Tab-separated table of C-alpha atoms in Angstrom:
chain	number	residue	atom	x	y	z
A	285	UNK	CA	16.966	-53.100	-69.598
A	286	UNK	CA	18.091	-51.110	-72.372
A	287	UNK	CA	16.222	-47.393	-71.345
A	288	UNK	CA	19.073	-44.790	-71.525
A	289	UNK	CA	19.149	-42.580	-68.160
A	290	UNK	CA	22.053	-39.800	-69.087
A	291	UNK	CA	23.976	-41.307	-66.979
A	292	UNK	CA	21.789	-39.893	-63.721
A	293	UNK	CA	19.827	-43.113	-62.850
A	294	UNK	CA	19.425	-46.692	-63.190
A	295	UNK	CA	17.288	-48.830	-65.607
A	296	UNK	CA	14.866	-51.049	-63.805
A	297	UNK	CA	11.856	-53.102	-64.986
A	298	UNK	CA	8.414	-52.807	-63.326
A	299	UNK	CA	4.984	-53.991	-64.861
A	300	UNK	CA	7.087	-55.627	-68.084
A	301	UNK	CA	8.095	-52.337	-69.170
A	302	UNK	CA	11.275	-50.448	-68.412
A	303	UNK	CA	11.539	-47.369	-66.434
A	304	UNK	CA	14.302	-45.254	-65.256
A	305	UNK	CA	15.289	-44.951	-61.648
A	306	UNK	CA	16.431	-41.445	-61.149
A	307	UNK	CA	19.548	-40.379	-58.415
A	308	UNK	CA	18.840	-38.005	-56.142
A	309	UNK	CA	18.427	-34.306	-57.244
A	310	UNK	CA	17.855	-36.107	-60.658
A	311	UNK	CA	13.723	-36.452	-62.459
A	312	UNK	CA	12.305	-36.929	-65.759
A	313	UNK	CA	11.398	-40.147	-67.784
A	314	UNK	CA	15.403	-40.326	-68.594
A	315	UNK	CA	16.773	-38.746	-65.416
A	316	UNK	CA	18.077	-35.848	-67.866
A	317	UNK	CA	15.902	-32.773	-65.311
A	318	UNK	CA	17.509	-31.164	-62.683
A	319	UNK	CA	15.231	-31.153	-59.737
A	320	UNK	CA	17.867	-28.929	-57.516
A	321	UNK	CA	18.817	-25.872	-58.765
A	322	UNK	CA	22.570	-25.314	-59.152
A	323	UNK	CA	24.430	-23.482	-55.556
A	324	UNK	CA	23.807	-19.742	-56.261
A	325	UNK	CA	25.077	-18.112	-53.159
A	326	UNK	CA	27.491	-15.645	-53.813
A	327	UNK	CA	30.567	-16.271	-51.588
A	328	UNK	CA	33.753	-13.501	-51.286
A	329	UNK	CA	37.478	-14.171	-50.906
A	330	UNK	CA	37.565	-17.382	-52.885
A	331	UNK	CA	34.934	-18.997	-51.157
A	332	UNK	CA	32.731	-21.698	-52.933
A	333	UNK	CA	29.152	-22.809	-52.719
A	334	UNK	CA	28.423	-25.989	-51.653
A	335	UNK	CA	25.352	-27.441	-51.433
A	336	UNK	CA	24.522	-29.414	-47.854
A	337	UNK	CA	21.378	-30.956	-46.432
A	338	UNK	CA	19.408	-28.922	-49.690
A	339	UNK	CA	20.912	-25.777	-48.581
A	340	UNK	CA	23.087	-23.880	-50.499
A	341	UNK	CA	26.360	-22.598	-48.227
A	342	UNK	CA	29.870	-20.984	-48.641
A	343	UNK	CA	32.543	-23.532	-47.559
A	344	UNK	CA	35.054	-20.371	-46.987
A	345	UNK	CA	38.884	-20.010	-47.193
A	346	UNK	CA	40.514	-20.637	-44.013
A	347	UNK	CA	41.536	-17.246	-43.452
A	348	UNK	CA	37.465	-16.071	-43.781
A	349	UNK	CA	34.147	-17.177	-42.053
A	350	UNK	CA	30.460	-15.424	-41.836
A	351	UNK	CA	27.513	-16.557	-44.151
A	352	UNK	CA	29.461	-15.012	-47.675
A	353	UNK	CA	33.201	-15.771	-46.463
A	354	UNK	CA	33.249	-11.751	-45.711
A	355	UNK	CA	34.769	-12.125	-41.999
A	356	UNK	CA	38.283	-12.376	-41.534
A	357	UNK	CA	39.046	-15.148	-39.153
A	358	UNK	CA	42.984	-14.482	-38.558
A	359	UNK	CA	43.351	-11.499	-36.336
A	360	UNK	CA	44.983	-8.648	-38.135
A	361	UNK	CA	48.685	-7.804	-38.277
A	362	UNK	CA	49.294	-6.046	-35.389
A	363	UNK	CA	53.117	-5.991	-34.683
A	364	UNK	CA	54.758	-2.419	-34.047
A	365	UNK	CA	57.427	-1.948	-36.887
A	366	UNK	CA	58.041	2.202	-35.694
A	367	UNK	CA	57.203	3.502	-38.534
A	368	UNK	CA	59.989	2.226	-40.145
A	369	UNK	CA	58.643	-1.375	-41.730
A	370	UNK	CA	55.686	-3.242	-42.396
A	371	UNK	CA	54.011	-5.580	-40.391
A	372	UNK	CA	53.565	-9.370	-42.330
A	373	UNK	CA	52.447	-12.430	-41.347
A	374	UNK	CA	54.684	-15.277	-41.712
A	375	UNK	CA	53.894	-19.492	-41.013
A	376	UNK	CA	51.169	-18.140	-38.383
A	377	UNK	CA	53.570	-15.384	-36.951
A	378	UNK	CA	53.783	-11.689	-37.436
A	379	UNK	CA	57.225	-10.244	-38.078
A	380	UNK	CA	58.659	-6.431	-39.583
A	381	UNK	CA	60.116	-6.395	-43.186
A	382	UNK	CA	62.453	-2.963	-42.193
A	383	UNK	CA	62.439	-0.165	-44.777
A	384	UNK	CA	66.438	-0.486	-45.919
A	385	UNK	CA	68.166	1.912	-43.756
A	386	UNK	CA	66.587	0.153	-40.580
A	387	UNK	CA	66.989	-2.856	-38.761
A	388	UNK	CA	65.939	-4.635	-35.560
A	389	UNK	CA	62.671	-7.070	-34.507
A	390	UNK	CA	60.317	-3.671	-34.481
A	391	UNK	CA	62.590	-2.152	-37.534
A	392	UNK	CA	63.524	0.587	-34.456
A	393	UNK	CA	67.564	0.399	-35.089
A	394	UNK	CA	69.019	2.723	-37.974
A	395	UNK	CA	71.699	1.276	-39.919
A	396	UNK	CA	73.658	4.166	-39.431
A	397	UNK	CA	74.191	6.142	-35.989
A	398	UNK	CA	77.170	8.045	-36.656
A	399	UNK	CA	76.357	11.932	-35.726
A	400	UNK	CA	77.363	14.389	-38.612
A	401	UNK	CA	77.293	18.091	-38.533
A	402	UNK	CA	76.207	20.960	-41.303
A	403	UNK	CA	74.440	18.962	-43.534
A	404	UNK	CA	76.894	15.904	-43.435
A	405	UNK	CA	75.222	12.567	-44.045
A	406	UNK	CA	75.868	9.362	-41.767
A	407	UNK	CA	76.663	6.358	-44.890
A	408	UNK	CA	77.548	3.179	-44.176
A	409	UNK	CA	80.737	1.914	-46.064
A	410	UNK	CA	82.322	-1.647	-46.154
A	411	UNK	CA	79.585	-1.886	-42.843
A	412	UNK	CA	81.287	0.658	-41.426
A	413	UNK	CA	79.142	3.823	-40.168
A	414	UNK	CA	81.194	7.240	-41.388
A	415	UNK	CA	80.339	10.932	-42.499
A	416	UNK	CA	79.872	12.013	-46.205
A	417	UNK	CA	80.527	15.731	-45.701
A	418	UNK	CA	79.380	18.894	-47.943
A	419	UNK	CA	82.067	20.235	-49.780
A	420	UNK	CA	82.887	23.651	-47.388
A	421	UNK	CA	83.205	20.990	-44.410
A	422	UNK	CA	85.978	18.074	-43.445
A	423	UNK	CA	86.439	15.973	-40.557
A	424	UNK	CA	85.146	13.032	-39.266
A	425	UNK	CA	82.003	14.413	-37.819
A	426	UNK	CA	82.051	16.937	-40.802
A	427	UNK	CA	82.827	19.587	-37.350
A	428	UNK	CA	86.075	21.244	-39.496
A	429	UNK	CA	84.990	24.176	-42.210
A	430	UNK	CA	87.205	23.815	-45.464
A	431	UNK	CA	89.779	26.853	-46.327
A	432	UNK	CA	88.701	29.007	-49.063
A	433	UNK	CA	92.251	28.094	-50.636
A	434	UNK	CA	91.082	24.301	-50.525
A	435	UNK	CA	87.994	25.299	-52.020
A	436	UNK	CA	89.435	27.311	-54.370
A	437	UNK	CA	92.145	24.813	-55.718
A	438	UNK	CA	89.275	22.074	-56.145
A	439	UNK	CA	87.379	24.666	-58.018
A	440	UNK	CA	90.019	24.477	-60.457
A	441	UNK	CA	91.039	21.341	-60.897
């Protein structure tokens, strides 16, 4: 049998002359005609058509079902970060990234506790929590106001 098929069926003889036997999905004298159209279905969020039992489908993403893969199928993150982080999903389990100057399994511990007074700000130093005072204030809390003779000399140096 020498009757070329493309490649999509199989050369047979009947009645002394040669004839192609087409695959399935596959027609024409040479097998070269597409009897089923290509999968068409439009699928979202990296879905892919697949064709089964003659009917086009989406075979979705694990993370997506419905008809078009436009369902999510893993629950939203729902974790409480306070505000202060964002709420991830991790190997199946949700968990807070902190924003930096908070810590904690909900993000709901600042890094720095230390009270400071007029307009002092609570740093952390060698991990150690202490006040960075405005000039016209001293003391470890920033509580003490600054002389106007220290003020003065610093002025002019």
């Amino acid at each position: 049998c020498t009757k070329d098929c493309y490649h999509h069926g199989t050369c047979v003889r009947e009645n002394n002359k040669m004839k192609c036997k087409c695959h399935p999905d596959w027609s024409g004298d040479q097998c070269g005609e597409v009897t089923v159209p290509p999968c068409t279905k439009h699928c979202y969020h990296g879905g892919t058509c697949v064709r089964e039992n003659k009917k086009m489908k989406c075979k979705c993403h694990p993370d997506w079902s419905g008809d078009q893969c436009g369902e999510v199928t893993v629950p939203p993150c729902t974790k409480h970060c306070y505000h202060h982080g964002t709420c991830v999903r991790e190997n199946n389990k949700m968990k807070c990234i902190c924003h930096p100057d908070w810590s904690g399994d909900q993000c709901q511990v600042p890094f720095c506790t230390k009270q400071c007074y007029h307009h002092g700000t609570c740093v952390r130093e060698n991990n150690k929590m202490k006040c960075k005072c405005h000039p016209q204030w001293l003391g470890d809390q920033c509580q003490g106001k600054r002389s106007r003779t220290y003020l003065w000399i610093q002025l002019l140096c």
